[in-house]
Coordinates of C-alpha atoms in Angstrom, one line a residue:
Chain D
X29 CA 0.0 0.0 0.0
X30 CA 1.5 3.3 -1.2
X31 CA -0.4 5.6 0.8
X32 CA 1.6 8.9 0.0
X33 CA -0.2 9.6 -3.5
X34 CA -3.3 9.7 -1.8
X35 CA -1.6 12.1 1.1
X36 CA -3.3 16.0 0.4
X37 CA -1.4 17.7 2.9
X38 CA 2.2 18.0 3.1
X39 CA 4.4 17.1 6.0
X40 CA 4.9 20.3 7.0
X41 CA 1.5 21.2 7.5
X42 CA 0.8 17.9 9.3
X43 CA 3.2 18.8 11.6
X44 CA 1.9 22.0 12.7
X45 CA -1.6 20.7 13.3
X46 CA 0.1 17.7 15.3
X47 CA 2.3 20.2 17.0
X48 CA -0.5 22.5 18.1
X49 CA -3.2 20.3 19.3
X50 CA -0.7 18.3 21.3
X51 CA 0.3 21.5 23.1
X52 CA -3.1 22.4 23.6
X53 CA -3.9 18.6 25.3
X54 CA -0.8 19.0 27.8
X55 CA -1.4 22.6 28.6
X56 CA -4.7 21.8 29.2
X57 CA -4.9 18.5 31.0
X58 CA -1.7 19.8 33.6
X59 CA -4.0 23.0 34.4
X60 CA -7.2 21.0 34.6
X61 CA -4.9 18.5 36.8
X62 CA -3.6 21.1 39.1
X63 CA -6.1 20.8 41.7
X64 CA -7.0 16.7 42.1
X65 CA -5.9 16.6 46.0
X66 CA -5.0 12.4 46.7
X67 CA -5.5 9.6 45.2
X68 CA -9.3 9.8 44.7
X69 CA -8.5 13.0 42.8
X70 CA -6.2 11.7 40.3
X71 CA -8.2 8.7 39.6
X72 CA -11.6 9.8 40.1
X73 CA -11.3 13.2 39.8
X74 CA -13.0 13.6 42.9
X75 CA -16.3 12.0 42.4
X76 CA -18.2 15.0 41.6
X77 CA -18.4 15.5 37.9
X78 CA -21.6 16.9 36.8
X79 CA -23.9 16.6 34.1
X80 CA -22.3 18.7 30.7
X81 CA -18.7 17.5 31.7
X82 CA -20.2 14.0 32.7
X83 CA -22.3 13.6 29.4
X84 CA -19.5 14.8 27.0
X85 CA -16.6 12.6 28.4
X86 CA -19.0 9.6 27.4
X87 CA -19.9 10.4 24.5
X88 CA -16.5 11.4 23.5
X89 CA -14.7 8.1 25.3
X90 CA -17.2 6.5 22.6
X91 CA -16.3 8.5 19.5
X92 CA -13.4 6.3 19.2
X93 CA -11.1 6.2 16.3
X94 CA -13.5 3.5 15.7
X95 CA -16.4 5.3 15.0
X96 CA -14.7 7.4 12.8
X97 CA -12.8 5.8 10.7
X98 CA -13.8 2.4 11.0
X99 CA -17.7 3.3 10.3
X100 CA -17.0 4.3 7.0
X101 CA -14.8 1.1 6.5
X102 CA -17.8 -0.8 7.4
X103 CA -20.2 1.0 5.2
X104 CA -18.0 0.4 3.0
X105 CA -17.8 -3.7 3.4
X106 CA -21.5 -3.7 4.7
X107 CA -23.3 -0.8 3.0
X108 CA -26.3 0.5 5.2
X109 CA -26.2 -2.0 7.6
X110 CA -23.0 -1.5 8.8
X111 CA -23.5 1.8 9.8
X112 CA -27.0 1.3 11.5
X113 CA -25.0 -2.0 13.3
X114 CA -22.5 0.5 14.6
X115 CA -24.7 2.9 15.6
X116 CA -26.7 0.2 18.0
X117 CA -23.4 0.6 19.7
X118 CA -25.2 3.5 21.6
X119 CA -27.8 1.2 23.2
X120 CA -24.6 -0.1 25.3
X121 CA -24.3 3.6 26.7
X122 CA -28.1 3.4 27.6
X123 CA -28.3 0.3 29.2
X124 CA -25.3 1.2 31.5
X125 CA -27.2 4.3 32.6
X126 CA -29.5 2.1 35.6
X127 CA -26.1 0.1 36.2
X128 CA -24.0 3.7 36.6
X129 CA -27.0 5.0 38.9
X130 CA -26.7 1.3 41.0
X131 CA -23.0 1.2 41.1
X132 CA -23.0 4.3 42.8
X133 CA -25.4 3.3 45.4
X134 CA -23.7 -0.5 46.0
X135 CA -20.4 1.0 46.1
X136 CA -19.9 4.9 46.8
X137 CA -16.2 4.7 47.6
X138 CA -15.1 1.4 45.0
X139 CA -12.6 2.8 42.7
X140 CA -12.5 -0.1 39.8
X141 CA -15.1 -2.8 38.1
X142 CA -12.2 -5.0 39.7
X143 CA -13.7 -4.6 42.9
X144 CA -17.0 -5.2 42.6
X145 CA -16.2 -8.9 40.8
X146 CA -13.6 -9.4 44.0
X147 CA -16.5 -8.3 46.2
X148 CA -19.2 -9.9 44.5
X149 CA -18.0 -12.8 43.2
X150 CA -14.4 -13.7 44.7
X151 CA -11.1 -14.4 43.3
X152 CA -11.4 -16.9 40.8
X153 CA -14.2 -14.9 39.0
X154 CA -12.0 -12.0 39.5
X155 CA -8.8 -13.0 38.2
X156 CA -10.9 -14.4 35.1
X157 CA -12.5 -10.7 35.1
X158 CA -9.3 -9.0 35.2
X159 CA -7.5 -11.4 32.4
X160 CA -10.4 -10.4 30.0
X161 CA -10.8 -7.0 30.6
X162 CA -6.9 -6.5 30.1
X163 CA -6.8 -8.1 26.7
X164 CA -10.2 -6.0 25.8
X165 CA -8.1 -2.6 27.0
X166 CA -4.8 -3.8 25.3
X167 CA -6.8 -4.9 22.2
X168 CA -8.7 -1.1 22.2
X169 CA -5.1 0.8 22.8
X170 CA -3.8 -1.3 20.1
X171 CA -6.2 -0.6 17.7
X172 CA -6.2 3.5 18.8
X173 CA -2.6 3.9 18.7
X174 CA -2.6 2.2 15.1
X175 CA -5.4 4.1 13.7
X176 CA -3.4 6.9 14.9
X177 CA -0.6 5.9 12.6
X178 CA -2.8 5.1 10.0
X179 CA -4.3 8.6 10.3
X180 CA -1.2 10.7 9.9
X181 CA 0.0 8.6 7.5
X182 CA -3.2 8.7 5.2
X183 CA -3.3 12.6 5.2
X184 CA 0.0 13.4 5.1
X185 CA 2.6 11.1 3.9
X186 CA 4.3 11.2 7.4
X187 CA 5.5 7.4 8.5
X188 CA 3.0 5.4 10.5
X189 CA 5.5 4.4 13.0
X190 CA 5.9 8.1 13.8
X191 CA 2.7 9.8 13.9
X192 CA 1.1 6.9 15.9
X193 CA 4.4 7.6 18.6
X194 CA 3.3 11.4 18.4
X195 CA -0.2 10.5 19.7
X196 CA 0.5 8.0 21.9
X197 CA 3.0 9.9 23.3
X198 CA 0.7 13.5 24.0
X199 CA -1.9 11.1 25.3
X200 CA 0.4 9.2 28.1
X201 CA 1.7 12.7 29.1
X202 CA -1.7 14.5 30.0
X203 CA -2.8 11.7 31.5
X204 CA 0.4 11.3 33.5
X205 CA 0.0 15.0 34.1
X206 CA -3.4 15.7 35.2
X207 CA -5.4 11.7 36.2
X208 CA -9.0 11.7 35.4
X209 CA -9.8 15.6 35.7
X210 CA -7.5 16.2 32.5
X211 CA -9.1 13.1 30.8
X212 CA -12.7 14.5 31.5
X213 CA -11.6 18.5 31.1
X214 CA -10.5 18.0 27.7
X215 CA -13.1 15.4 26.7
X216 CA -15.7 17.9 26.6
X217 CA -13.5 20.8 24.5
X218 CA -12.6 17.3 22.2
X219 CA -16.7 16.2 21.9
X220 CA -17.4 19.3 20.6
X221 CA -14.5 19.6 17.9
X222 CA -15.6 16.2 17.2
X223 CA -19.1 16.7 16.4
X224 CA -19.1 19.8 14.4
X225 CA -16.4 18.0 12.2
X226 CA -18.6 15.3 11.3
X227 CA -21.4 17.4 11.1
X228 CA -19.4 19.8 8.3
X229 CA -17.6 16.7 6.3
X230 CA -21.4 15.4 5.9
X231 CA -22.9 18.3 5.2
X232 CA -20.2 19.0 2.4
X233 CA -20.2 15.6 1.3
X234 CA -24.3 15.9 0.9
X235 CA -23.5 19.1 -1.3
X236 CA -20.9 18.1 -3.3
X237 CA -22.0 14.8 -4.5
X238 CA -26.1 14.6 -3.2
X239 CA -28.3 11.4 -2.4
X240 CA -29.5 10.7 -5.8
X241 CA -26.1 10.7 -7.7
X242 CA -24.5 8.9 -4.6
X243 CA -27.0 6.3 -4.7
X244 CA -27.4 5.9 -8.5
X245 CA -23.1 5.2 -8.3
X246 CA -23.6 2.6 -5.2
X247 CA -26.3 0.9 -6.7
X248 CA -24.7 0.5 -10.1
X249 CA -21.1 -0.2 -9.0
X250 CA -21.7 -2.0 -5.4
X251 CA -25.6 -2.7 -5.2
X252 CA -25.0 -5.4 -2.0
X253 CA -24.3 -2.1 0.0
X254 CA -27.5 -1.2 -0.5
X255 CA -29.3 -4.4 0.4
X256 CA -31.2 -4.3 3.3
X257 CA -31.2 -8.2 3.7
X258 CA -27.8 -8.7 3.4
X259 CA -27.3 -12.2 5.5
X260 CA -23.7 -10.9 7.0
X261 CA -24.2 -7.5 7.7
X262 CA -27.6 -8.1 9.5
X263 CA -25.7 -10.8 11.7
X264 CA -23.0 -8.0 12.2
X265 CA -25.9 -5.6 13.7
X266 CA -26.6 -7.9 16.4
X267 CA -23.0 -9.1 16.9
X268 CA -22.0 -5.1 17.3
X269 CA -24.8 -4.4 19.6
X270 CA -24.0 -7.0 22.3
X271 CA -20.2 -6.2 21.4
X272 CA -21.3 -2.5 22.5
X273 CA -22.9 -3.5 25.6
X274 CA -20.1 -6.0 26.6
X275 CA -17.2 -3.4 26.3
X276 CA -19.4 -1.0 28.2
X277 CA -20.9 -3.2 30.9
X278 CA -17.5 -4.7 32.4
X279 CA -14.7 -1.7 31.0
X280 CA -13.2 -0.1 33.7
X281 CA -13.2 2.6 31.2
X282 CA -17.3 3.2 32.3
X283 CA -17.4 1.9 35.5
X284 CA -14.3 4.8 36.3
X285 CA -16.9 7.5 35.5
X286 CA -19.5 5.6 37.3
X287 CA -17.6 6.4 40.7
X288 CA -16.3 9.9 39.7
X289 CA -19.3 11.3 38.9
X290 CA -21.5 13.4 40.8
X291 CA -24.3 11.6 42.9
X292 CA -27.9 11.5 41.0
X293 CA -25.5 12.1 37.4
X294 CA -24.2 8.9 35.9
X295 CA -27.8 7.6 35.1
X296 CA -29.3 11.3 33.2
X297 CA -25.3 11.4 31.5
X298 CA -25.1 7.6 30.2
X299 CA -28.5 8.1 28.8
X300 CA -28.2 11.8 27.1
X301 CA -24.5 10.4 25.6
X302 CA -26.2 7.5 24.3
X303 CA -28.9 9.3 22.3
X304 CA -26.6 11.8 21.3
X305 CA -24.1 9.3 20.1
X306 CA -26.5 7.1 18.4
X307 CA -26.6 9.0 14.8
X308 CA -22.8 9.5 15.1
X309 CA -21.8 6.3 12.9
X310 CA -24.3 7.3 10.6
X311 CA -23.1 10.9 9.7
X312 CA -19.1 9.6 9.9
X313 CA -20.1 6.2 7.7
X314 CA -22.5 7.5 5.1
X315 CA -19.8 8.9 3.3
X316 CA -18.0 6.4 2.1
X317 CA -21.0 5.2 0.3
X318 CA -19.4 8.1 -2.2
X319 CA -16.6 6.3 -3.2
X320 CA -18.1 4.5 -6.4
X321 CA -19.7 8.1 -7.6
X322 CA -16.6 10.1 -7.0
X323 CA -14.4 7.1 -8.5
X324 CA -12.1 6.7 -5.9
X325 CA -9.3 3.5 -5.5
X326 CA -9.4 3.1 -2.1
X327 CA -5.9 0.8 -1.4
X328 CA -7.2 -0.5 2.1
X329 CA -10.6 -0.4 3.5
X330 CA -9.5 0.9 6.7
X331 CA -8.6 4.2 5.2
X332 CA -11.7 5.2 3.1
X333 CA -13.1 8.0 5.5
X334 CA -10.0 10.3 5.3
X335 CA -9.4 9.3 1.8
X336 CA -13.0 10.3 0.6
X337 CA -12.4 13.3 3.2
X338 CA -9.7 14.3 1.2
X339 CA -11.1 13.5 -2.2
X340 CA -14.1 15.8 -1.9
X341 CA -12.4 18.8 0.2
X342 CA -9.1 19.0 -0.9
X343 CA -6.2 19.9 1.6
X344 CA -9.2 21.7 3.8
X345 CA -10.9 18.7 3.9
X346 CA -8.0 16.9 5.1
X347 CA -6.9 19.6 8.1
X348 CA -10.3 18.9 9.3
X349 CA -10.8 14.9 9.0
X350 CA -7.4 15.5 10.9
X351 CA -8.1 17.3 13.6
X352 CA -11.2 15.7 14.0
X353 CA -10.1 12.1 14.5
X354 CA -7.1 13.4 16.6
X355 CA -9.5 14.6 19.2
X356 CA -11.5 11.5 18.7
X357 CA -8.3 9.3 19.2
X358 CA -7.2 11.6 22.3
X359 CA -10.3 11.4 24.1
X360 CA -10.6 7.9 23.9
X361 CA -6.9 6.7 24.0
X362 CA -7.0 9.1 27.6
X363 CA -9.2 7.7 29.0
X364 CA -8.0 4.2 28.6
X365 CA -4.8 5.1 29.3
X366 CA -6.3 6.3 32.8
X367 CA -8.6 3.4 33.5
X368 CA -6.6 0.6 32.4
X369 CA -3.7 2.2 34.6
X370 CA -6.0 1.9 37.2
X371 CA -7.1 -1.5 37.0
X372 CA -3.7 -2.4 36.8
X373 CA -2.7 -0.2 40.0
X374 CA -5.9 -1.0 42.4
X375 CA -6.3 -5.0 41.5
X376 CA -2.7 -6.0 40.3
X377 CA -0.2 -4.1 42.3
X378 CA -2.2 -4.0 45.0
X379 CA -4.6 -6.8 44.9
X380 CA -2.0 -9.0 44.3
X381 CA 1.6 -7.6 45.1
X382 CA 1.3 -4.9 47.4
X383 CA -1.9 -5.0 49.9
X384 CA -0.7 -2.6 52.3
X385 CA 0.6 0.0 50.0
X386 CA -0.1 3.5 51.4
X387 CA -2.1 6.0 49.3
X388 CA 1.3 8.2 48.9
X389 CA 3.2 5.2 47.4
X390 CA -0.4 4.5 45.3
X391 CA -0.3 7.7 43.8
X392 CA 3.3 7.9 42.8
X393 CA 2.2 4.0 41.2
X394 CA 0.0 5.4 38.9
X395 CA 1.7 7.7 37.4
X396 CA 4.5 4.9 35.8
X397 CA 1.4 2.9 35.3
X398 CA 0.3 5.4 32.5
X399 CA 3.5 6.0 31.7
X400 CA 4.6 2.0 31.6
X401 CA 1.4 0.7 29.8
X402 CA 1.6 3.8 27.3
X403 CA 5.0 2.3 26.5
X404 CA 3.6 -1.5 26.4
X405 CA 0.8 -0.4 23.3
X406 CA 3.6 1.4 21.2
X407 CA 5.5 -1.9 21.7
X408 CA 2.1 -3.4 20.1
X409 CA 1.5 -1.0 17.7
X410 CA 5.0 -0.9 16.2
X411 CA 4.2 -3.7 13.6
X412 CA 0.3 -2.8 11.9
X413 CA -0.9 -6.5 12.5
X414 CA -4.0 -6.0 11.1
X415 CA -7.3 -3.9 10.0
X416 CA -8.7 -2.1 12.8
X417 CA -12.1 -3.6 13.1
X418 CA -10.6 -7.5 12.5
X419 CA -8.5 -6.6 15.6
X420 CA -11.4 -4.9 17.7
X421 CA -13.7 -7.8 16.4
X422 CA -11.7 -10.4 17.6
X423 CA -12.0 -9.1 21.0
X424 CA -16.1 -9.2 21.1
X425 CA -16.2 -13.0 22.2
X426 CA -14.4 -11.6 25.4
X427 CA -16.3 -9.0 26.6
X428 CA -19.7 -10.3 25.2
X429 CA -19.1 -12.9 28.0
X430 CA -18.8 -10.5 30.9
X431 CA -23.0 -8.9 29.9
X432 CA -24.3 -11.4 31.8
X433 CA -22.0 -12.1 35.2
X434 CA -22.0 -8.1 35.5
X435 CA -25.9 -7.3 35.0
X436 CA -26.7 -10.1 37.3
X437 CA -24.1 -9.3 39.5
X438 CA -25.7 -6.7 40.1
X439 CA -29.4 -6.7 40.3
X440 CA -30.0 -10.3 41.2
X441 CA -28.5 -11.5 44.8
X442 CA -29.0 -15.2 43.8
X443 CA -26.6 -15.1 40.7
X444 CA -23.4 -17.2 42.0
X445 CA -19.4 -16.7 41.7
X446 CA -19.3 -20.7 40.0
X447 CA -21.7 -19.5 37.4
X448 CA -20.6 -16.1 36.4
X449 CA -16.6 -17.7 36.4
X450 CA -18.1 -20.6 33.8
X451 CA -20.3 -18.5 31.8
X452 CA -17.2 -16.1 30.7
X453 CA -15.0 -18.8 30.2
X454 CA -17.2 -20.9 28.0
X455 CA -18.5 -17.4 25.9
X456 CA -15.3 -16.4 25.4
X457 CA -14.4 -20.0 23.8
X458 CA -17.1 -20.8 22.1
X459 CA -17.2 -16.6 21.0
X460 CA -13.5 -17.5 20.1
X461 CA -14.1 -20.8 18.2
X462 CA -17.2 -19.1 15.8
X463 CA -14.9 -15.9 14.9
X464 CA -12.1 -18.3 13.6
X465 CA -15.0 -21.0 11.7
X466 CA -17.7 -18.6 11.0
X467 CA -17.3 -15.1 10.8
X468 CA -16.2 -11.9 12.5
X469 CA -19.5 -11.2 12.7
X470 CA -20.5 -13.7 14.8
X471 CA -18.4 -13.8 17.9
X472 CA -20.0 -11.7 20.1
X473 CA -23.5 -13.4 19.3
X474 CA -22.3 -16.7 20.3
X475 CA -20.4 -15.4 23.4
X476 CA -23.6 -13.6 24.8
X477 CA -25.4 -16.3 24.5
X478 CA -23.3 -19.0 26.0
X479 CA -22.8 -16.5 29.0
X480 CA -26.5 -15.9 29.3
X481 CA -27.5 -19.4 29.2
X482 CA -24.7 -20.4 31.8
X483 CA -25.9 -17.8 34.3
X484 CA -29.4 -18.1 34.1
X485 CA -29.4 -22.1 34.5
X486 CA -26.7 -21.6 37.6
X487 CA -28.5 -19.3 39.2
X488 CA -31.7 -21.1 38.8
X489 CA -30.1 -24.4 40.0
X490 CA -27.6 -22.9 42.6
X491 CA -28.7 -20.2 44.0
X492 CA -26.6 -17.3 46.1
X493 CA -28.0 -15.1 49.0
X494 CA -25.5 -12.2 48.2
X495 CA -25.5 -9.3 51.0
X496 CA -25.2 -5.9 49.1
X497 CA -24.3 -4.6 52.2
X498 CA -20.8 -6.3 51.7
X499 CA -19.8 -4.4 48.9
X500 CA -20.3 -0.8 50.7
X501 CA -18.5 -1.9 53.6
X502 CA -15.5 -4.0 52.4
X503 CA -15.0 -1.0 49.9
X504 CA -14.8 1.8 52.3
X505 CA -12.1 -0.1 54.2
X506 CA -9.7 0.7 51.1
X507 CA -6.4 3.2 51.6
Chain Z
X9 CA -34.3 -5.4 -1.1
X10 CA -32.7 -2.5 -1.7
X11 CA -33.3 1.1 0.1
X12 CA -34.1 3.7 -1.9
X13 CA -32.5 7.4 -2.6
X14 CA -35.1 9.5 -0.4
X15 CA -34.7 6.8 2.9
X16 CA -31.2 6.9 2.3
X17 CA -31.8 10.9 2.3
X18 CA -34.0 10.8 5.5
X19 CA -31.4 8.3 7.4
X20 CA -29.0 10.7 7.0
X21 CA -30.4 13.7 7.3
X22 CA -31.9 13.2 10.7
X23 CA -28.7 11.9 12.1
X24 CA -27.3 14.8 11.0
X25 CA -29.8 17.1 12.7
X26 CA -29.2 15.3 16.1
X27 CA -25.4 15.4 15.8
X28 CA -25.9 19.0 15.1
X29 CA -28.5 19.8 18.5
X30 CA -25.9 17.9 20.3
X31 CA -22.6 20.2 21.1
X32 CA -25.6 23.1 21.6
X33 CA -27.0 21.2 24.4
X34 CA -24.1 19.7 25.9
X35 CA -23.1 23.7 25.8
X36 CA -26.1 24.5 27.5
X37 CA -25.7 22.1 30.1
X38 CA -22.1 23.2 31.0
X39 CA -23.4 26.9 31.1
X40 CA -25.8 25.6 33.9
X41 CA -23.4 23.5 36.1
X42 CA -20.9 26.6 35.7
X43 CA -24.1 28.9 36.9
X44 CA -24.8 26.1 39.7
X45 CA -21.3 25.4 40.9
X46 CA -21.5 22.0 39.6
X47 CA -19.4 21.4 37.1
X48 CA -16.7 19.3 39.2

C-alpha cells in the first residue's frame, strides 16, 4: 500500500496541526490537573463531575477512532447495515445508565469494576474478570494507537510508525500530568471539535455529491451495500450491539466515570451520551458510500473516510478529518490510558503484590502505570498486524461474556461466583471458536449467549443469597 | 431489497440534525453546572 499519493497535505502542515493540538492537550490537562488533591482525585477526579462535563466525556470516550474511521470502512464492506449496526453501539451507553445509577449506590467509595467482581463474586471470578478486561483494554489501545498511525499517514505522507508515537505519546503525558480531571476537562473541548467536524464533512459531502447521484453510483457499482437483507451485515448488527454493551458493561473505562461522577449524574449522563451518540456512525459512515460516484481507489478499507475526506475537500478537507479524528483518538486513548492504569494499579499491584501500599506510594504507582502501559501499546503497535475492526472484532467473544456475570451481579442476589466464572470462560471460547469457523460477525453473538445461558441455569439451580451490604463496607475499608 | 435514494436521504439527514443539536446542548448544560457550581 503506497499511501503517499493519496496524502493532500504535506508534512509540513501535518506537523503543525500535530504540534498544536498536542500543546493544547498537555497545557490543558496539567492545568485541569492542578487541583486533584490524593488519590481519589487523580483517579476519580474527585467524584463529583456533573452533568455537561459527565455527558460529554461519554460520548466522546465512545467516539473512538472506531467510529470514525472504521464506520466508513464498514459501510464500505457492509453498505447501510453497517452503519446502523455500529450505531446500535449506543444502546450499550443506555443500558449502563441504571447500572452507573446502581453502582453508585452499592459502592460509593469502589474505585475499579475489579472490585465489585472481587467483592461480588471472589477471586477466581476476579482474576478471570481482570484477564479479560486487560486483553479488551490492550486490544482497544492497540487498535487506537494504530489508527493513529494510519491517520497521519493517510493525510499526510508522514510514517505510520511516527505519527502513531506522536499520539501515543501526547496522550500518556496528559494523562500522566493531570489523572482523570484532564481526561474529562478536555473530553468535553474534544466532543465538541468532534461533532461539528462530522457534522461539516457530511454536510459538504451531501452538497458536493447529493443522495440521488450517490445512490445511482452505489447501486450501479456496489448494489449489495444497498441491500437491506444482506445475511452478513444483518448478523454484524446484532454481533455489534452485544459487542457494544459487553465493552461498556465490564470496562473499567465506564465503571471509572461511574464512581467519579456526581451523585444523581451517571444515570441522566449515560442516557443523554447514548442518544446523542447514536446517529454518530451514521453521519461519519454514510460517506464512504461516495466512493463509487466520486471514482475513488481506495488501497485499504481501513482508510476510506480520510481518503474520501480528502477527495471531496481537498487539503481543507484533510486539516479537518485530521483534527477531528485526533481529538477522537485523544479522548478515547485518555481515558483508557487512565482506566486501564487503574485497573492495573488498584487489582494487580495492589490486589495481588502490594496490599498494604499507602495512598502516597499508590499515587506515585500510577503515574508509571500510565507511563509504563503507554509504552507496552507502542511496543504493540510498532508492527500494523492488522485492519482495525478485524483486531477490535476479535475481541467481542471476550467482553460479550462479561453482559451477563456483571448485570446479574448486580441486580440479582442469587446469581453465584461458580456460574458467572463458567459462563465467561465458556462465551469467550465458544465466542472464540465461531470468529475463527464462522465469521467476525458472529463472535459476540455466540459469546452472549453462551454466557447468558450459563448464568441463568446456575443461578436457577444454585442459587446465592449475596449481602449488598458487603460491597459498601469492604470498599470503604480501602487506603 | 434495496433502500431507496429518499430513505437513504432521510437516514441521513436526521442523524445529521441530532449530531448537530448535540454540542448546543451539551453547551447549555455546561453553562448551567458553571451557573450552579456543579461542574466538578
Amino acid at each position: 500500500m503506497n499511501s503517499m499519493h493519496s496524502a493532500s497535505l504535506d508534512a509540513t502542515t501535518g506537523w503543525l496541526i500535530l504540534a498544536a493540538f498536542s500543546v493544547l492537550w498537555v497545557i490543558l490537562g496539567a492545568y485541569l490537573g492542578r487541583r486533584s488533591v490524593g488519590l481519589e482525585g487523580y483517579m476519580l477526579a474527585g467524584r463529583k463531575v456533573g452533568m455537561a462535563l459527565g455527558t460529554a466525556t461519554a460520548m466522546a470516550t465512545w467516539v473512538t477512532s472506531n467510529t470514525t474511521m472504521a464506520a466508513p470502512q464498514l459501510a464500505f464492506q457492509m453498505g447501510v447495515w453497517g452503519m446502523l449496526g455500529y450505531s446500535l453501539g449506543s444502546v450499550g451507553l443506555m443500558l449502563f445508565a441504571p447500572l452507573a445509577r446502581r453502582i453508585r449506590v452499592l459502592m460509593p467509595t469502589g474505585y475499579t469494576s475489579g472490585d465489585f467482581v472481587r467483592l461480588r463474586y471472589g477471586k477466581t471470578t476476579w482474576r478471570v474478570f481482570l484477564l479479560i478486561s486487560l486483553l479488551y483494554a490492550f486490544g482497544w489501545l492497540v487498535s487506537m494507537g494504530m489508527a493513529g498511525g494510519v491517520l497521519v499517514n493517510a493525510l499526510t505522507g508522514i510514517d505510520y510508525r511516527i505519527g502513531m508515537t506522536v499520539i501515543l505519546a501526547v496522550c500518556v503525558l496528559y494523562t500522566m500530568l493531570g489523572g482523570l480531571r484532564a481526561v474529562i476537562g478536555t473530553d468535553f473541548l474534544q466532543t465538541l471539535i468532534i461533532l461539528v467536524g462530522i457534522v461539516a464533512l457530511a454536510w459538504l459531502a451531501i452538497t458536493h455529491v447529493g443522495f440521488q447521484r450517490m445512490h445511482d453510483a452505489v447501486l450501479a457499482k456496489r448494489p449489495e451495500l444497498l441491500d437491506l437483507l444482506m445475511p452478513a451485515a444483518i448478523m454484524f448488527l446484532f454481533n455489534n450491539l452485544l459487542f457494544g454493551i459487553g465493552e461498556i458493561f465490564h470496562s473499567n473505562v465506564w465503571w471509572s466515570r461511574a464512581f467519579a461522577f456526581r451523585e444523581g449524574v451517571g444515570f441522566r449522563a449515560y442516557l443523554t451520551a447514548g442518544l446523542f451518540w447514536m446517529p454518530i456512525p451514521v453521519v461519519a459512515g454514510f460517506v464512504a458510500l461516495t466512493v463509487p460516484a466520486l471514482h475513488l481507489n481506495v488501497p485499504a478499507a481501513d482508510m476510506v473516510g480520510p481518503l474520501v475526506a480528502a477527495k471531496l475537500l481537498g487539503s481543507s478537507g484533510a486539516i479537518l478529518v485530521f483534527i477531528v479524528v485526533f481529538a477522537a483518538l485523544a479522548s478515547s486513548l485518555d481515558s483508557l490510558l487512565a482506566a486501564t492504569s487503574d485497573l492495573i494499579l488498584t487489582d494487580i499491584y495492589k490486589g495481588h503484590f502490594r496490599p498494604q501500599a499507602s495512598e502516597a506510594e499508590l499515587a506515585r504507582a500510577a503515574h508509571w502505570m500510565i507511563l509504563g502501559l503507554g509504552f507496552v501499546a507502542w511496543l504493540l503497535c510498532l508492527p500494523r498486524l492488522t485492519t482495525l475492526a478485524q483486531l477490535l472484532y476479535f475481541m467481542g467473544a471476550f467482553v460479550a461474556s462479561t453482559i451477563w456475570p456483571i448485570a446479574a451481579g448486580l441486580f440479582w442476589r442469587r446469581a453465584n461466583p461458580r456460574g458467572a466464572t463458567l459462563a465467561m470462560i465458556a462465551g469467550t471460547g465458544l465466542g472464540l471458536a465461531g470468529y475463527f469457523l464462522i465469521g467476525f460477525y458472529v463472535a459476540a453473538l455466540i459469546s452472549a449467549a453462551v454466557s447468558m445461558g450459563i448464568v441463568l441455569l446456575s443461578t436457577w439451580l444454585r442459587p446465592d443469597d449475596f449481602d449488598w451490604a458487603r460491597l459498601a463496607v469492604t470498599s470503604e475499608g480501602r487506603s | 431489497m434495496t433502500i431507496s435514494a429518499g430513505a437513504l436521504a432521510w437516514l441521513v439527514s436526521i442523524a445529521t440534525l441530532v449530531t448537530v443539536l448535540a454540542p448546543i446542548v451539551l453547551v447549555i448544560f455546561w453553562i448551567r453546572d458553571l451557573v450552579k457550581g456543579r461542574l466538578w
